[in-house]
Amino acid sequence: MGTEHVQHRDIAKFAVDRVNLPKDKANEYRAQARRLREKLDNYLGEHPDFTLKKMLLSGSLAKGTALRSLNDIDIACYVGGADAPQDVRKLIKYLAERLRSAFPNFSPDQVTPQTYSVKVSFRGSGLDIDVVPILYDGDENWYGNLVSQDDGSFLRTCIPRHLEFIRKRKTEHETHFAQVIRLVKFWIRHQKQKNPGFRFKSFMCELILAHLADQGLDLSDYPEALQHFFTYVARTGLRKQIAFEDYYRRSAIGYFSDPVQIIDPVNAKNNAACLYTTNQACEITDVALDAGDAIDAALRAPTKQKTVYYWQKVFGPAFQV
Ligand SMILES: Nc1ncnc2c1ncn2[C@@H]1O[C@H](COP(=O)(O)OP(=O)(O)OP(=O)(O)O)[C@@H](O)[C@H]1O
Ligand SMILES: [Mg+2]
């Protein structure tokens, strides 16, 4: 049986060797982000009316769900003040100008506007930092209008609460919640390598896994947890609404007409999957079905070679034991 050849501990080892961002790297990048944030804090100390109010590590590095292939650091920047442009293109330009004032030691070409963010490049060591603006009106819980990195629209949301939401599940399912997320993200990465048009947003996976974890799914056996995730996606076709009650009651959720509905746990009016079409949902369902079948086959395979062959269908040629 395939379980003799590849079992939970082999998947766990593969994760450490090939999937996860190593801890020392994560700490190094977090320190890099912290230094930039401290620079802004110092500047704010001297210029209390400055309109960049706060920087916050967001994205996978903040959530502890980063892959080894991480190639930039996401930082959200709260932009307040009456003169902050409401138009995305102007807002990005404005953010770049303000960052240049706050960081005079950076040459202007180290702070460059991108489509929906501003890139801060470091000479020599470290990763680039991607600064994403959040239009901020002074909300005490740090809600604000985040510029979507998918289409530049404004999303009313709350990064600190997202981090708290994930942290809660990480505490309830120590090690395993974050690990299964990273394994699923690695699977997505492999799907994208095979088909560059494939889309499955990390945040959506995290919310699906949070939903399964909240329903009592045991995540401590990785082949089983992955199999459950793929089965869930294949069974529902992503056409069943996912929602949480951490920050509002289910009754607060209004009507959505979008084919895929994974409601932002911090804002009942924001569907985190609103950009996904029926076709994209079908594509995700198809590859999830394949992955589920491959794991089934791997668990039953008679030889080590066959077992590895099936696991490679899930994770690609990087998978070795
Ligand atoms: N549609 C959305 N609605 C609300 N918040 C969002 C949405 N999309 C992204 N975010 C916020 O941005 C953060 C980062 O997005 P996402 O999870 O897609 O990337 P990531 O965690 O950095 O993963 P990756 O490794 O793919 O870069 C999320 O944790 C969430 O706080
Ligand atoms: Mg990211």
Short mmCIF file of C-alpha atoms and ligand atoms in Angstrom, two decimals:
data_model
loop_
_atom_site.label_atom_id
_atom_site.label_comp_id
_atom_site.label_asym_id
_atom_site.label_seq_id
_atom_site.Cartn_x
_atom_site.Cartn_y
_atom_site.Cartn_z
CA MET A 1 0.00 0.00 0.00
CA GLY A 2 1.08 3.56 -0.81
CA THR A 3 0.82 4.59 2.83
CA GLU A 4 3.90 2.45 3.53
CA HIS A 5 5.86 4.49 1.01
CA VAL A 6 4.55 7.99 1.61
CA GLN A 7 2.79 8.93 4.80
CA HIS A 8 2.04 11.97 6.87
CA ARG A 9 5.61 12.37 8.07
CA ASP A 10 6.96 12.27 4.50
CA ILE A 11 4.58 15.04 3.45
CA ALA A 12 5.60 16.97 6.57
CA LYS A 13 9.27 16.57 5.63
CA PHE A 14 8.61 17.59 2.02
CA ALA A 15 6.91 20.71 3.38
CA VAL A 16 9.94 21.65 5.47
CA ASP A 17 12.42 20.90 2.68
CA ARG A 18 10.61 22.33 -0.34
CA VAL A 19 7.40 24.18 0.48
CA ASN A 20 7.80 26.43 3.51
CA LEU A 21 9.71 29.65 3.73
CA PRO A 22 12.47 28.77 6.22
CA LYS A 23 12.07 30.41 9.62
CA ASP A 24 15.34 32.37 9.50
CA LYS A 25 14.34 33.86 6.13
CA ALA A 26 10.88 34.74 7.43
CA ASN A 27 12.43 36.47 10.44
CA GLU A 28 14.91 38.32 8.23
CA TYR A 29 12.13 39.62 5.96
CA ARG A 30 9.92 40.54 8.91
CA ALA A 31 12.83 42.51 10.38
CA GLN A 32 13.28 44.26 7.03
CA ALA A 33 9.59 45.24 7.05
CA ARG A 34 9.85 46.36 10.66
CA ARG A 35 12.76 48.67 9.88
CA LEU A 36 10.77 50.37 7.14
CA ARG A 37 7.77 50.74 9.44
CA GLU A 38 9.97 52.24 12.15
CA LYS A 39 11.31 54.80 9.68
CA LEU A 40 7.75 55.90 9.02
CA ASP A 41 7.00 56.00 12.77
CA ASN A 42 10.04 58.24 13.34
CA TYR A 43 9.00 60.53 10.51
CA LEU A 44 5.45 60.66 11.93
CA GLY A 45 6.90 61.59 15.32
CA GLU A 46 8.40 64.70 13.75
CA HIS A 47 5.54 65.37 11.32
CA PRO A 48 2.34 64.43 13.18
CA ASP A 49 0.13 65.74 10.36
CA PHE A 50 1.74 63.52 7.73
CA THR A 51 -0.94 61.61 5.80
CA LEU A 52 0.68 58.16 5.81
CA LYS A 53 -0.63 57.04 9.18
CA LYS A 54 0.66 53.54 9.65
CA MET A 55 2.37 50.63 7.93
CA LEU A 56 1.43 47.08 8.67
CA LEU A 57 2.91 43.83 7.49
CA SER A 58 0.10 42.07 5.64
CA GLY A 59 -0.09 39.08 3.31
CA SER A 60 1.50 35.69 3.77
CA LEU A 61 4.53 36.83 5.75
CA ALA A 62 2.24 38.35 8.37
CA LYS A 63 -0.03 35.31 8.44
CA GLY A 64 2.79 32.74 8.56
CA THR A 65 1.60 31.15 5.33
CA ALA A 66 4.45 32.13 3.02
CA LEU A 67 6.02 29.72 0.59
CA ARG A 68 9.72 29.34 -0.02
CA SER A 69 9.12 30.98 -3.41
CA LEU A 70 8.02 34.24 -1.73
CA ASN A 71 9.30 37.08 -3.87
CA ASP A 72 8.08 40.20 -2.22
CA ILE A 73 7.01 41.50 1.15
CA ASP A 74 3.47 42.89 1.39
CA ILE A 75 2.98 45.95 3.54
CA ALA A 76 -0.30 47.82 3.83
CA CYS A 77 -0.07 51.58 4.27
CA TYR A 78 -2.93 53.60 5.74
CA VAL A 79 -3.38 56.85 3.83
CA GLY A 80 -5.49 59.46 5.59
CA GLY A 81 -6.23 63.10 5.10
CA ALA A 82 -8.68 65.06 3.01
CA ASP A 83 -6.25 65.53 0.11
CA ALA A 84 -5.68 61.78 -0.49
CA PRO A 85 -6.81 61.04 -4.07
CA GLN A 86 -9.80 58.72 -4.42
CA ASP A 87 -8.73 57.69 -7.90
CA VAL A 88 -6.44 54.63 -7.81
CA ARG A 89 -3.85 55.83 -10.31
CA LYS A 90 -3.51 59.17 -8.59
CA LEU A 91 -3.47 57.50 -5.19
CA ILE A 92 -0.55 55.26 -6.18
CA LYS A 93 1.40 58.28 -7.46
CA TYR A 94 0.56 60.20 -4.29
CA LEU A 95 1.67 57.27 -2.10
CA ALA A 96 5.00 57.06 -3.96
CA GLU A 97 5.62 60.78 -3.45
CA ARG A 98 4.82 60.59 0.25
CA LEU A 99 7.03 57.53 0.72
CA ARG A 100 9.90 59.42 -0.91
CA SER A 101 9.42 62.27 1.60
CA ALA A 102 9.30 59.88 4.54
CA PHE A 103 12.33 57.90 3.37
CA PRO A 104 14.79 60.56 2.15
CA ASN A 105 17.66 58.07 2.26
CA PHE A 106 16.10 56.10 -0.56
CA SER A 107 16.85 57.40 -4.03
CA PRO A 108 13.70 58.16 -6.07
CA ASP A 109 14.27 55.15 -8.32
CA GLN A 110 14.04 52.86 -5.29
CA VAL A 111 10.41 53.91 -4.79
CA THR A 112 8.45 53.11 -7.94
CA PRO A 113 4.72 53.14 -8.64
CA GLN A 114 3.31 49.82 -9.88
CA THR A 115 -0.21 49.28 -11.20
CA TYR A 116 -1.89 48.95 -7.79
CA SER A 117 0.96 49.35 -5.31
CA VAL A 118 4.31 51.06 -4.79
CA LYS A 119 7.50 49.03 -4.86
CA VAL A 120 10.29 49.91 -2.45
CA SER A 121 13.53 48.26 -3.59
CA PHE A 122 16.53 47.65 -1.38
CA ARG A 123 20.00 47.73 -2.82
CA GLY A 124 21.89 44.56 -2.11
CA SER A 125 20.19 42.35 0.43
CA GLY A 126 16.53 41.73 1.14
CA LEU A 127 13.39 41.43 -0.92
CA ASP A 128 11.44 44.24 -2.53
CA ILE A 129 8.62 45.57 -0.43
CA ASP A 130 5.24 46.02 -2.05
CA VAL A 131 3.36 48.85 -0.35
CA VAL A 132 -0.40 48.59 -0.86
CA PRO A 133 -2.49 51.66 0.02
CA ILE A 134 -5.54 51.63 2.26
CA LEU A 135 -7.65 54.77 2.23
CA TYR A 136 -8.20 55.47 5.87
CA ASP A 137 -10.87 57.62 7.51
CA GLY A 138 -9.76 57.22 11.14
CA ASP A 139 -11.70 54.04 12.01
CA GLU A 140 -10.66 52.89 15.49
CA ASN A 141 -10.41 49.23 14.43
CA TRP A 142 -8.33 50.12 11.37
CA TYR A 143 -10.96 49.34 8.80
CA GLY A 144 -10.22 51.11 5.54
CA ASN A 145 -10.53 50.87 1.76
CA LEU A 146 -7.83 48.51 0.56
CA VAL A 147 -6.80 48.76 -3.08
CA SER A 148 -7.44 45.32 -4.53
CA GLN A 149 -4.30 43.86 -6.07
CA ASP A 150 -6.53 41.96 -8.49
CA ASP A 151 -8.40 44.79 -10.17
CA GLY A 152 -7.63 48.06 -8.38
CA SER A 153 -11.08 48.35 -6.83
CA PHE A 154 -11.49 49.57 -3.25
CA LEU A 155 -12.35 46.85 -0.73
CA ARG A 156 -13.65 47.84 2.68
CA THR A 157 -11.80 45.49 5.00
CA CYS A 158 -9.64 45.23 8.09
CA ILE A 159 -6.14 43.76 7.89
CA PRO A 160 -5.56 43.57 11.67
CA ARG A 161 -8.75 41.53 12.02
CA HIS A 162 -7.73 39.25 9.14
CA LEU A 163 -4.50 38.58 11.00
CA GLU A 164 -6.45 37.95 14.21
CA PHE A 165 -8.86 35.64 12.36
CA ILE A 166 -5.99 33.53 11.01
CA ARG A 167 -4.12 33.62 14.32
CA LYS A 168 -7.18 32.20 16.07
CA ARG A 169 -7.26 29.14 13.77
CA LYS A 170 -3.51 28.78 14.05
CA THR A 171 -3.84 28.62 17.82
CA GLU A 172 -6.66 26.09 17.61
CA HIS A 173 -4.75 23.90 15.15
CA GLU A 174 -1.15 24.55 16.00
CA THR A 175 1.34 23.98 13.17
CA HIS A 176 -1.17 22.13 11.05
CA PHE A 177 -3.51 24.93 9.96
CA ALA A 178 -0.67 27.01 8.50
CA GLN A 179 1.03 23.92 7.11
CA VAL A 180 -2.00 22.63 5.23
CA ILE A 181 -2.49 26.15 3.80
CA ARG A 182 1.09 26.17 2.53
CA LEU A 183 0.69 22.70 1.00
CA VAL A 184 -2.48 23.79 -0.79
CA LYS A 185 -0.74 26.96 -2.00
CA PHE A 186 2.12 24.82 -3.31
CA TRP A 187 -0.44 22.70 -5.19
CA ILE A 188 -1.88 25.92 -6.69
CA ARG A 189 1.58 27.04 -7.68
CA HIS A 190 2.09 23.76 -9.53
CA GLN A 191 -1.29 24.19 -11.28
CA LYS A 192 -0.24 27.69 -12.37
CA GLN A 193 3.04 26.35 -13.74
CA LYS A 194 1.08 23.88 -15.87
CA ASN A 195 -1.55 26.42 -16.84
CA PRO A 196 -0.58 30.10 -16.46
CA GLY A 197 -4.25 31.13 -16.73
CA PHE A 198 -5.20 29.18 -13.61
CA ARG A 199 -6.46 31.34 -10.71
CA PHE A 200 -7.06 30.41 -7.10
CA LYS A 201 -6.37 33.20 -4.69
CA SER A 202 -4.45 32.40 -1.50
CA PHE A 203 -6.93 34.28 0.67
CA MET A 204 -9.79 32.13 -0.69
CA CYS A 205 -7.91 28.90 0.16
CA GLU A 206 -7.21 30.15 3.62
CA LEU A 207 -10.89 30.89 4.17
CA ILE A 208 -11.96 27.50 2.81
CA LEU A 209 -9.53 25.78 5.16
CA ALA A 210 -10.70 27.96 8.05
CA HIS A 211 -14.26 26.85 7.27
CA LEU A 212 -13.25 23.16 7.25
CA ALA A 213 -11.21 23.57 10.43
CA ASP A 214 -14.13 25.31 12.16
CA GLN A 215 -16.34 22.37 11.21
CA GLY A 216 -14.02 20.10 13.12
CA LEU A 217 -11.77 18.75 10.38
CA ASP A 218 -8.64 17.28 11.92
CA LEU A 219 -5.68 18.75 10.06
CA SER A 220 -2.96 16.74 11.77
CA ASP A 221 -2.69 14.06 9.08
CA TYR A 222 -1.64 15.89 5.90
CA PRO A 223 -2.65 13.35 3.24
CA GLU A 224 -6.07 13.15 4.87
CA ALA A 225 -6.44 16.91 5.36
CA LEU A 226 -5.49 17.57 1.73
CA GLN A 227 -7.89 14.88 0.58
CA HIS A 228 -10.67 16.57 2.58
CA PHE A 229 -9.89 19.96 1.08
CA PHE A 230 -9.94 18.61 -2.48
CA THR A 231 -13.10 16.61 -1.82
CA TYR A 232 -14.81 19.68 -0.38
CA VAL A 233 -13.93 21.77 -3.45
CA ALA A 234 -14.93 19.00 -5.86
CA ARG A 235 -18.18 18.24 -4.05
CA THR A 236 -19.38 21.84 -3.75
CA GLY A 237 -17.90 23.12 -7.00
CA LEU A 238 -17.23 26.23 -4.89
CA ARG A 239 -20.92 27.06 -5.37
CA LYS A 240 -21.82 26.91 -1.69
CA GLN A 241 -21.45 30.13 0.26
CA ILE A 242 -18.76 30.20 2.95
CA ALA A 243 -19.17 32.68 5.81
CA PHE A 244 -17.99 33.16 9.37
CA GLU A 245 -19.41 34.69 12.52
CA ASP A 246 -16.27 36.03 14.17
CA TYR A 247 -17.17 39.69 13.54
CA TYR A 248 -20.85 39.75 12.50
CA ARG A 249 -23.91 37.52 12.48
CA ARG A 250 -24.74 35.46 9.43
CA SER A 251 -28.01 37.41 9.19
CA ALA A 252 -25.97 40.53 8.34
CA ILE A 253 -24.91 38.98 5.02
CA GLY A 254 -26.93 40.40 2.18
CA TYR A 255 -27.69 38.94 -1.19
CA PHE A 256 -24.80 38.24 -3.57
CA SER A 257 -25.27 37.17 -7.16
CA ASP A 258 -21.63 36.11 -7.67
CA PRO A 259 -21.10 32.43 -8.60
CA VAL A 260 -18.44 31.95 -5.91
CA GLN A 261 -19.18 33.43 -2.48
CA ILE A 262 -16.54 33.39 0.20
CA ILE A 263 -17.52 36.27 2.42
CA ASP A 264 -14.83 38.38 4.02
CA PRO A 265 -14.89 37.41 7.71
CA VAL A 266 -14.53 41.06 8.72
CA ASN A 267 -17.05 42.66 6.34
CA ALA A 268 -20.39 41.02 5.53
CA LYS A 269 -20.69 43.15 2.39
CA ASN A 270 -17.42 42.05 0.81
CA ASN A 271 -17.24 38.82 -1.16
CA ALA A 272 -13.55 37.85 -1.31
CA ALA A 273 -14.29 35.64 -4.33
CA CYS A 274 -16.34 38.19 -6.30
CA LEU A 275 -14.01 38.17 -9.32
CA TYR A 276 -14.34 34.41 -9.93
CA THR A 277 -16.48 33.31 -12.87
CA THR A 278 -18.45 30.09 -13.22
CA ASN A 279 -15.77 28.91 -15.64
CA GLN A 280 -12.97 29.56 -13.19
CA ALA A 281 -14.92 27.74 -10.48
CA CYS A 282 -15.24 24.76 -12.85
CA GLU A 283 -11.51 24.81 -13.60
CA ILE A 284 -10.71 24.79 -9.90
CA THR A 285 -13.19 21.97 -9.34
CA ASP A 286 -11.66 19.89 -12.13
CA VAL A 287 -8.11 20.15 -10.85
CA ALA A 288 -9.26 19.54 -7.27
CA LEU A 289 -11.00 16.37 -8.46
CA ASP A 290 -7.78 15.25 -10.17
CA ALA A 291 -5.75 15.99 -7.05
CA GLY A 292 -8.19 14.04 -4.88
CA ASP A 293 -8.04 11.08 -7.28
CA ALA A 294 -4.24 11.24 -7.34
CA ILE A 295 -4.07 11.13 -3.54
CA ASP A 296 -6.48 8.16 -3.50
CA ALA A 297 -4.29 6.39 -6.02
CA ALA A 298 -1.13 7.28 -4.09
CA LEU A 299 -2.58 5.85 -0.88
CA ARG A 300 -3.33 2.55 -2.66
CA ALA A 301 -0.29 2.29 -4.92
CA PRO A 302 1.66 -0.98 -4.63
CA THR A 303 5.17 0.38 -5.07
CA LYS A 304 7.13 3.38 -3.89
CA GLN A 305 7.71 4.48 -7.48
CA LYS A 306 3.98 4.50 -8.24
CA THR A 307 3.20 6.26 -4.96
CA VAL A 308 5.67 9.04 -5.73
CA TYR A 309 4.30 9.26 -9.27
CA TYR A 310 0.81 10.03 -7.92
CA TRP A 311 2.02 12.52 -5.33
CA GLN A 312 3.91 14.29 -8.11
CA LYS A 313 0.58 14.76 -9.86
CA VAL A 314 -0.40 16.86 -6.85
CA PHE A 315 2.83 18.72 -6.12
CA GLY A 316 4.85 18.40 -9.31
CA PRO A 317 8.35 17.01 -9.82
CA ALA A 318 9.62 18.82 -6.70
CA PHE A 319 7.95 16.06 -4.70
CA GLN A 320 10.51 13.43 -3.71
CA VAL A 321 10.86 11.19 -0.69
N1 LIG B 1 -10.89 40.27 -1.75
C1 LIG B 1 -10.32 40.63 -0.59
N2 LIG B 1 -11.07 41.15 0.39
C2 LIG B 1 -10.52 41.53 1.57
N3 LIG B 1 -9.21 41.42 1.84
C3 LIG B 1 -8.42 40.92 0.91
C4 LIG B 1 -8.92 40.49 -0.35
N4 LIG B 1 -7.88 40.04 -1.08
C5 LIG B 1 -6.78 40.17 -0.31
N5 LIG B 1 -7.09 40.68 0.89
C6 LIG B 1 -6.17 40.97 1.99
O1 LIG B 1 -4.86 40.91 1.47
C7 LIG B 1 -4.11 39.89 2.13
C8 LIG B 1 -3.15 39.22 1.15
O2 LIG B 1 -3.84 38.60 0.08
P1 LIG B 1 -3.60 37.09 -0.35
O3 LIG B 1 -4.05 36.21 0.77
O4 LIG B 1 -4.28 36.83 -1.63
O5 LIG B 1 -2.07 37.01 -0.55
P2 LIG B 1 -0.93 36.36 0.37
O6 LIG B 1 -1.48 35.87 1.68
O7 LIG B 1 0.18 37.36 0.46
O8 LIG B 1 -0.53 35.09 -0.43
P3 LIG B 1 0.52 34.91 -1.61
O9 LIG B 1 1.51 33.92 -1.05
O10 LIG B 1 -0.32 34.34 -2.70
O11 LIG B 1 1.11 36.25 -1.94
C9 LIG B 1 -5.14 38.97 2.71
O12 LIG B 1 -4.65 38.27 3.84
C10 LIG B 1 -6.24 39.93 3.09
O13 LIG B 1 -5.92 40.56 4.32
MG MG B 2 1.63 38.02 -0.95
#
